[in-house]
Short mmCIF file of C-alpha atoms in Angstrom, two decimals:
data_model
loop_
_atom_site.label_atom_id
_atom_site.label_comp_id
_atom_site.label_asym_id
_atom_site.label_seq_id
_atom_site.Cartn_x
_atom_site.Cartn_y
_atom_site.Cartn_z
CA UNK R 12 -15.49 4.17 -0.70
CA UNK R 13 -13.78 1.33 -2.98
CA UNK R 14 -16.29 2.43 -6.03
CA UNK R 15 -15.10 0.77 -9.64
CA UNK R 16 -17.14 1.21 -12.81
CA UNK R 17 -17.39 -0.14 -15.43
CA UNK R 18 -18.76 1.16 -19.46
CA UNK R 19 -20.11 -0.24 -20.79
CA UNK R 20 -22.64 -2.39 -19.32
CA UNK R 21 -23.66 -4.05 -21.70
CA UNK R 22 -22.78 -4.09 -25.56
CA UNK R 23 -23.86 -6.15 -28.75
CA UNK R 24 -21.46 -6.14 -31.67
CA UNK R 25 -21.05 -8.05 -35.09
CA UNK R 26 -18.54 -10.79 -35.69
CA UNK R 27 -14.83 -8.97 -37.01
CA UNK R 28 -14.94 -6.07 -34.69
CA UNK R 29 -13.40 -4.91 -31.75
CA UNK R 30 -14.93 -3.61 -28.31
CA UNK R 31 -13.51 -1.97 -25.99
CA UNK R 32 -15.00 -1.76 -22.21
CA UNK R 33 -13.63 0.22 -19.81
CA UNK R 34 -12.77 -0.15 -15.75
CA UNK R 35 -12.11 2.46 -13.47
CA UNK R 36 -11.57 3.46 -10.12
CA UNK R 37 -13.78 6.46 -8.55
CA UNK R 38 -12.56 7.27 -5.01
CA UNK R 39 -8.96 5.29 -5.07
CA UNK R 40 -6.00 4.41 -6.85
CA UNK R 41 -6.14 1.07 -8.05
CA UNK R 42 -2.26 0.06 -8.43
CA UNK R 43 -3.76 -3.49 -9.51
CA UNK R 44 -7.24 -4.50 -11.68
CA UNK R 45 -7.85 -7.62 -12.49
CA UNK R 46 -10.01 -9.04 -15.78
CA UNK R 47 -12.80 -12.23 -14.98
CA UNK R 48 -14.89 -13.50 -17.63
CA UNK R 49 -17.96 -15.42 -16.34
CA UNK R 50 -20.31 -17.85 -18.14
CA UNK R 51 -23.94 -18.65 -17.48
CA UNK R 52 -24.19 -20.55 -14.16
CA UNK R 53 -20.35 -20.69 -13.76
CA UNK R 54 -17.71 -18.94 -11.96
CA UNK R 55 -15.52 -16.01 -12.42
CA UNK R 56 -12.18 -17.03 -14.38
CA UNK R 57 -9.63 -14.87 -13.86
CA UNK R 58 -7.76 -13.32 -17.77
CA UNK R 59 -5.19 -11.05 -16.76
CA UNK R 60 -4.18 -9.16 -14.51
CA UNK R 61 -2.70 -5.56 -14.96
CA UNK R 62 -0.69 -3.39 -13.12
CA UNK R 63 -0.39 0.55 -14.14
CA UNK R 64 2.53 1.31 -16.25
CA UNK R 65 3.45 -2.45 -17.11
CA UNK R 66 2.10 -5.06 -19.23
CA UNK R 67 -0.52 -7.03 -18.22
CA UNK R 68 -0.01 -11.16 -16.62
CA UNK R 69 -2.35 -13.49 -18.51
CA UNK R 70 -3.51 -16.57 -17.28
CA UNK R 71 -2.80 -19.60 -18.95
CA UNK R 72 -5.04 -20.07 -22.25
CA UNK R 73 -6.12 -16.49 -22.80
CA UNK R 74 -4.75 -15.51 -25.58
CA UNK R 75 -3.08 -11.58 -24.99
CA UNK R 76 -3.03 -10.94 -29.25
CA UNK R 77 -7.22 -10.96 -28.57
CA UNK R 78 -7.78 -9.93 -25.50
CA UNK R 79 -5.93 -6.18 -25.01
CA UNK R 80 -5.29 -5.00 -21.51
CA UNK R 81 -3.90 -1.34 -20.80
CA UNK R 82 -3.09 0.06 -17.34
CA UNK R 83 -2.83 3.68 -18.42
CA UNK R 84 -3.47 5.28 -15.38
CA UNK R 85 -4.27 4.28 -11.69
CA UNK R 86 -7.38 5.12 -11.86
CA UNK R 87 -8.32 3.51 -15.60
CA UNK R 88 -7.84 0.14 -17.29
CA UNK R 89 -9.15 -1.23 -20.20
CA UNK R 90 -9.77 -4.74 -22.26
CA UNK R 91 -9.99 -4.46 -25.88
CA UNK R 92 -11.66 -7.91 -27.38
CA UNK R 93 -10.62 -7.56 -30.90
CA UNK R 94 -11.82 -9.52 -33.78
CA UNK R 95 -15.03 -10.68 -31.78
CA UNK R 96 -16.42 -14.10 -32.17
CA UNK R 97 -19.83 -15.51 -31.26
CA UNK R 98 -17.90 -17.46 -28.38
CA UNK R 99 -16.72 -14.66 -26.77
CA UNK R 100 -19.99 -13.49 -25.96
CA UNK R 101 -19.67 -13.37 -22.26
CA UNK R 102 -20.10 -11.50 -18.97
CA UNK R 103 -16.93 -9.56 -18.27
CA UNK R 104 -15.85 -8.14 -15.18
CA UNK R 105 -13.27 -6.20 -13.34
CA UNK R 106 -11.92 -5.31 -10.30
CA UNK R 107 -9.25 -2.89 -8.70
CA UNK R 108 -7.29 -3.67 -5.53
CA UNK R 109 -5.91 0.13 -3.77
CA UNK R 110 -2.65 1.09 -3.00
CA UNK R 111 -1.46 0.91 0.47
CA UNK R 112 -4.36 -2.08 1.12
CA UNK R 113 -3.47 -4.55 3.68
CA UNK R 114 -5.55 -7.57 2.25
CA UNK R 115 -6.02 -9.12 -0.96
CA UNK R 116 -9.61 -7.27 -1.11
CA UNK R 117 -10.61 -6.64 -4.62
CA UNK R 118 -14.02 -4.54 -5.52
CA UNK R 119 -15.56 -5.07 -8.63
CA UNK R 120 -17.09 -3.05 -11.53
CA UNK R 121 -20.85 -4.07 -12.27
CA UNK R 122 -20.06 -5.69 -15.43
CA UNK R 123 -20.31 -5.76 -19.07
CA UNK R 124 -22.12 -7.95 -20.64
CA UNK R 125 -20.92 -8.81 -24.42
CA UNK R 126 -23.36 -10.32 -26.74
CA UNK R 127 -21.49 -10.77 -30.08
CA UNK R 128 -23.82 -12.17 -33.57
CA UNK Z 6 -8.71 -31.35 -7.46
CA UNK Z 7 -9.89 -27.68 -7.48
CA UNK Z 8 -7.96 -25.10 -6.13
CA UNK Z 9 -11.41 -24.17 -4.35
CA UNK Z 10 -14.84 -26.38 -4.43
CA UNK Z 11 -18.21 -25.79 -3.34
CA UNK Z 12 -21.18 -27.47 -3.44
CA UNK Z 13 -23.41 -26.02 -6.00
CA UNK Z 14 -26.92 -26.27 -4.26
CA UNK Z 15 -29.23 -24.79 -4.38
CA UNK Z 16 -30.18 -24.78 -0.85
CA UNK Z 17 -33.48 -24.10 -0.60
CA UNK Z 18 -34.78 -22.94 2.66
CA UNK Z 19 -38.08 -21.24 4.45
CA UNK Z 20 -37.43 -18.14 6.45
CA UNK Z 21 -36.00 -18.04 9.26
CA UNK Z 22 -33.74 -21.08 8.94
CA UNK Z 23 -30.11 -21.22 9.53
CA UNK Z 24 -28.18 -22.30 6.85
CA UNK Z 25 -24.41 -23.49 6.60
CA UNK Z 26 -22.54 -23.51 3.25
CA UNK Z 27 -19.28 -25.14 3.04
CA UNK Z 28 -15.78 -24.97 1.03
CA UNK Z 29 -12.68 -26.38 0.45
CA UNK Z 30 -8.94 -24.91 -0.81
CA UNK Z 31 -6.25 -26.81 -2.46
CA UNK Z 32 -3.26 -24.27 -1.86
CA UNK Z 33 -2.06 -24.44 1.60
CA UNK Z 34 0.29 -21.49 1.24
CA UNK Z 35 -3.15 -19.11 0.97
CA UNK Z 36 -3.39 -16.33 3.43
CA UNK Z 37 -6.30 -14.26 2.29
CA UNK Z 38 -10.03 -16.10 2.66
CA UNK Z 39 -13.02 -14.17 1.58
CA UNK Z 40 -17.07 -14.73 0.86
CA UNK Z 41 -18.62 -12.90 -1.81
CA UNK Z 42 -22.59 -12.73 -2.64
CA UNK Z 43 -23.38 -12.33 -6.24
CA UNK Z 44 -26.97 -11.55 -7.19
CA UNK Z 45 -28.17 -13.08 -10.59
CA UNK Z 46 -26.72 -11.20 -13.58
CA UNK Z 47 -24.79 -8.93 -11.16
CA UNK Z 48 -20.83 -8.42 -9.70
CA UNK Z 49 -20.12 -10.25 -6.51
CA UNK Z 50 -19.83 -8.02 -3.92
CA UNK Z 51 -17.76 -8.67 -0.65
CA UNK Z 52 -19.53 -10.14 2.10
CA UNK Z 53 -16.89 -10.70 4.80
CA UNK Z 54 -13.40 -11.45 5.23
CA UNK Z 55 -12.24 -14.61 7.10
CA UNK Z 56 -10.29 -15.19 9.75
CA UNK Z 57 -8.18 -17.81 11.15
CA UNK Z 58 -10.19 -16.69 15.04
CA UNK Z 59 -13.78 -17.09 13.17
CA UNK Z 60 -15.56 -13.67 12.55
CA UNK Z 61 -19.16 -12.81 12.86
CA UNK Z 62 -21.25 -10.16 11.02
CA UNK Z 63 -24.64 -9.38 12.41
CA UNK Z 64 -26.77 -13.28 11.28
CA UNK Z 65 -23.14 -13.96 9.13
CA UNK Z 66 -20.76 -15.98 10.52
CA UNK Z 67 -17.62 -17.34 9.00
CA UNK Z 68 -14.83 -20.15 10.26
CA UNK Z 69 -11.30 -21.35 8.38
CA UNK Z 70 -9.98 -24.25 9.61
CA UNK Z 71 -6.40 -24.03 8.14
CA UNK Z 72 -5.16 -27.43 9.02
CA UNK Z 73 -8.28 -29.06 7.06
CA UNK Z 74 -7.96 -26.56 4.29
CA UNK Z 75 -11.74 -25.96 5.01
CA UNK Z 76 -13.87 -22.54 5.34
CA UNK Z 77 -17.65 -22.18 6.45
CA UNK Z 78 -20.74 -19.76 5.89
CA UNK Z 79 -23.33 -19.85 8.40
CA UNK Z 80 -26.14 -17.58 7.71
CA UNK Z 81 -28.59 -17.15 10.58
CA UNK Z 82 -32.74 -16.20 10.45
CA UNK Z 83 -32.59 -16.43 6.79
CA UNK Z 84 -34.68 -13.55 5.09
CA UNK Z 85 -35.56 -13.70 1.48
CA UNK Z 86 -33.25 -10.60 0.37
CA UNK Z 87 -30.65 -13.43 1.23
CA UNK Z 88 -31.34 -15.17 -1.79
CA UNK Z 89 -28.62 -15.16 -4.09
CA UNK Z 90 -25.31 -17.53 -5.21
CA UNK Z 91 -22.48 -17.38 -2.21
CA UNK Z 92 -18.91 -17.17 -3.51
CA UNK Z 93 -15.37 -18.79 -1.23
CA UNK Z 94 -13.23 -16.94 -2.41
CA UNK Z 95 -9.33 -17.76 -1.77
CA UNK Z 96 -6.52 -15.90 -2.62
CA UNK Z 97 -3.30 -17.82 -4.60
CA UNK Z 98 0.21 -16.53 -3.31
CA UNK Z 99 2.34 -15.56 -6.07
CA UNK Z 100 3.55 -12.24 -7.60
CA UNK Z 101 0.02 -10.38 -7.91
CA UNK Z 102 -1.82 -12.68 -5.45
CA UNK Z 103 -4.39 -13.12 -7.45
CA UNK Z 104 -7.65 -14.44 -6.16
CA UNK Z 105 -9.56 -17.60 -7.02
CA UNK Z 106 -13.46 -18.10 -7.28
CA UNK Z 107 -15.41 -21.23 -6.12
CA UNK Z 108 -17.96 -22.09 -8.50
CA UNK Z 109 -20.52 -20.46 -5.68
CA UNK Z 110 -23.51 -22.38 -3.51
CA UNK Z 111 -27.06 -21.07 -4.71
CA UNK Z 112 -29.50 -19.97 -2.47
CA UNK Z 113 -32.88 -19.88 -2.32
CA UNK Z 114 -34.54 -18.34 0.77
CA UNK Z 115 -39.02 -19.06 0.25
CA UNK Z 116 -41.72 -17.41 2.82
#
């Protein structure tokens, strides 16, 4: 159990646009996902997190106008990077915590991996 | 200081060996300790939860020491498939309890 994906895995886009990648949950309801970015030889950094049916919590220095979260179901998130820039090129990940769960155990998606030129 | 720190390794070790990795948390108010193994260009995937008693897991062992804000990895009979960055994970108390990443310990099991 506790299966998230995660589509795409991995996507290449030019400068200006917008990608969208999508999280979801396969065998659970995931009343909370949360959005990491991670960098070559560096750690996950939490962006936002997101609970279904509200607005998403950002993390100090994330900017929400670029980086759009929505919670539309509790099964399905997604993270919009809009107006991609070379620097955003990163590895981006997300994980789902279940309803009812006693800990603070989150399972992650395998990634998507964002090259933008 | 960081709100959780690691050392970085790598460790590099032969089969077999028995390898400790350390960490330590800034937020005393933390309730929720975890490791997580992340293979290169992959998601981190839960290893085991820690608890205050000390838990084992087949060669995996894991220790918090609340009072010293300090949590341990010991890894017994190393095999290669081990090989791969170690993650402390601690969780922050606050309205979503989100959780925080070390910067993980590398490691490098060789025949």
């Amino acid at each position: 159990g506790a299966v998230v994906s995660q589509h795409p895995s991995r996507v290449i886009c030019k400068s200006g646009t917008s990608v969208k990648i999508e999280c979801r949950s396969l065998d659970f309801q995931a009343t909370t996902m949360f959005w990491y970015r991670q960098f070559p030889k560096k750690s996950l950094m939490l962006m936002a997190t997101s609970n279904e049916g509200s607005k998403a919590t950002y993390e100090q220095g994330v900017e929400k106008d670029k980086f759009l979260i929505n919670h539309a179901s509790l099964t399905l998130s997604t993270l919009t990077v809009t107006s991609a820039h070379p620097e955003d090129s990163s590895f981006y990940i997300c994980s789902a915590s279940g309803r009812d769960w006693s800990s603070d155990e989150q399972y992650f998606g395998p990634g998507t991996r964002l090259t933008v030129t | 200081r960081k709100e959780v720190e690691q050392d970085p390794g790598p460790f590099n070790v032969p089969e077999g060996a028995t390898v400790a990795f350390n960490c330590t948390y800034s937020n005393s108010a933390s309730q929720s300790f975890f490791w997580y193994r992340q293979d290169c260009r992959k998601e981190p995937k839960l290893l085991m939860s820690v608890y205050s008693s000390g838990n084992e897991d087949g060669r995996f062992t894991a220790q918090l020491n609340r009072a010293s804000q300090y949590i341990s990895l010991l890894i017994r009979d190393s095999k290669l498939s081990d090989s791969a960055t170690y993650l402390c994970v601690v969780n922050w108390p606050g309205g979503y309890n989100k959780l925080i990443f070390g910067a993980g310990t590398r490691l490098a099991v060789h025949p």
